[in-house]
Amino acid sequence: MGEVIRIDERRAARTVEPLWREVVGRRLRERRHARGDTLADTAARAGIAPQYLSEVERGRKDPSSEILAAVVGALGTSMAEISRLAHHDLSRGDATLMAA
């Protein structure tokens, strides 16, 4: 039979390659903080629940393109800008992106 791998070991194995939703979420949170907004401020402008926005920022939820567009708009930026920043992070291969 196959080897049993603990979930913690799987997560550690992928820390070198973060998920897109994790990188985008981190960039959304950075943008929100730079604006001085609270979760509630941004979520209200985007028309979503603050709890959902928190999960998106932490990389726990993979938002639809419509939700992502609403959040990006609420932050006064563009999909292209957030995508560019996320692409930059991923192309660097920075394992510290997982720290959150």
Tab-separated table of C-alpha atoms in Angstrom:
chain	number	residue	atom	x	y	z
A	1	MET	CA	0.000	0.000	0.000
A	2	GLY	CA	0.996	3.634	-0.368
A	3	GLU	CA	2.766	5.746	2.167
A	4	VAL	CA	0.600	7.827	4.528
A	5	ILE	CA	1.464	11.507	4.296
A	6	ARG	CA	0.282	13.873	6.978
A	7	ILE	CA	-1.523	17.010	5.852
A	8	ASP	CA	1.147	19.197	7.484
A	9	GLU	CA	3.797	17.521	5.320
A	10	ARG	CA	1.803	18.195	2.157
A	11	ARG	CA	1.421	21.865	3.071
A	12	ALA	CA	5.139	22.122	3.818
A	13	ALA	CA	5.943	20.530	0.458
A	14	ARG	CA	4.012	23.236	-1.430
A	15	THR	CA	5.253	26.266	0.505
A	16	VAL	CA	7.707	26.843	-2.318
A	17	GLU	CA	4.810	27.187	-4.776
A	18	PRO	CA	1.904	29.121	-3.206
A	19	LEU	CA	-1.564	28.933	-4.677
A	20	TRP	CA	-2.828	31.773	-6.864
A	21	ARG	CA	-5.650	32.512	-4.390
A	22	GLU	CA	-3.129	32.876	-1.559
A	23	VAL	CA	-0.953	35.339	-3.452
A	24	VAL	CA	-3.915	37.359	-4.728
A	25	GLY	CA	-5.439	37.402	-1.245
A	26	ARG	CA	-2.221	38.720	0.257
A	27	ARG	CA	-2.044	41.453	-2.381
A	28	LEU	CA	-5.681	42.429	-1.736
A	29	ARG	CA	-5.000	42.695	1.991
A	30	GLU	CA	-1.893	44.813	1.363
A	31	ARG	CA	-3.899	47.151	-0.857
A	32	ARG	CA	-6.687	47.406	1.753
A	33	HIS	CA	-4.204	48.200	4.519
A	34	ALA	CA	-2.445	50.790	2.340
A	35	ARG	CA	-5.809	52.549	1.911
A	36	GLY	CA	-6.447	52.419	5.658
A	37	ASP	CA	-9.676	50.485	5.118
A	38	THR	CA	-11.204	47.959	7.464
A	39	LEU	CA	-12.571	44.645	6.255
A	40	ALA	CA	-16.056	46.057	6.805
A	41	ASP	CA	-15.320	49.178	4.690
A	42	THR	CA	-14.048	47.229	1.701
A	43	ALA	CA	-16.613	44.441	1.982
A	44	ALA	CA	-19.486	46.957	2.085
A	45	ARG	CA	-18.244	48.703	-1.065
A	46	ALA	CA	-17.784	45.311	-2.784
A	47	GLY	CA	-21.208	44.063	-1.676
A	48	ILE	CA	-19.892	41.007	0.182
A	49	ALA	CA	-19.689	39.900	3.802
A	50	PRO	CA	-16.584	40.951	5.774
A	51	GLN	CA	-16.083	37.328	6.826
A	52	TYR	CA	-15.939	36.247	3.183
A	53	LEU	CA	-13.452	38.992	2.334
A	54	SER	CA	-11.308	37.855	5.260
A	55	GLU	CA	-11.287	34.306	3.899
A	56	VAL	CA	-10.378	35.572	0.426
A	57	GLU	CA	-7.509	37.633	1.842
A	58	ARG	CA	-6.208	34.630	3.798
A	59	GLY	CA	-6.306	32.456	0.673
A	60	ARG	CA	-8.976	30.169	2.118
A	61	LYS	CA	-11.595	30.959	-0.540
A	62	ASP	CA	-11.156	31.089	-4.293
A	63	PRO	CA	-13.472	33.927	-5.332
A	64	SER	CA	-15.330	34.018	-8.631
A	65	SER	CA	-14.172	36.551	-11.185
A	66	GLU	CA	-17.233	38.679	-10.349
A	67	ILE	CA	-16.396	38.776	-6.634
A	68	LEU	CA	-12.744	39.470	-7.332
A	69	ALA	CA	-13.707	42.321	-9.681
A	70	ALA	CA	-15.983	43.786	-7.004
A	71	VAL	CA	-13.238	43.664	-4.356
A	72	VAL	CA	-10.635	45.100	-6.702
A	73	GLY	CA	-13.021	47.910	-7.630
A	74	ALA	CA	-13.760	48.582	-3.964
A	75	LEU	CA	-10.018	48.947	-3.426
A	76	GLY	CA	-9.680	51.452	-6.260
A	77	THR	CA	-7.369	49.297	-8.324
A	78	SER	CA	-7.694	47.014	-11.332
A	79	MET	CA	-7.705	43.310	-12.051
A	80	ALA	CA	-4.671	43.900	-14.255
A	81	GLU	CA	-2.724	45.508	-11.392
A	82	ILE	CA	-3.541	42.782	-8.861
A	83	SER	CA	-2.757	40.107	-11.459
A	84	ARG	CA	0.539	41.804	-12.303
A	85	LEU	CA	1.557	41.917	-8.637
A	86	ALA	CA	0.536	38.297	-8.082
A	87	HIS	CA	2.441	37.226	-11.186
A	88	HIS	CA	5.509	39.070	-9.897
A	89	ASP	CA	5.260	37.287	-6.538
A	90	LEU	CA	4.853	33.870	-8.142
A	91	SER	CA	7.677	34.382	-10.600
A	92	ARG	CA	10.030	35.249	-7.727
A	93	GLY	CA	9.313	31.854	-6.182
A	94	ASP	CA	9.344	33.395	-2.719
A	95	ALA	CA	8.444	30.739	-0.129
A	96	THR	CA	7.726	33.436	2.461
A	97	LEU	CA	4.501	34.273	0.601
A	98	MET	CA	2.822	31.500	2.552
A	99	ALA	CA	3.372	33.224	5.885
A	100	ALA	CA	0.047	34.700	6.911
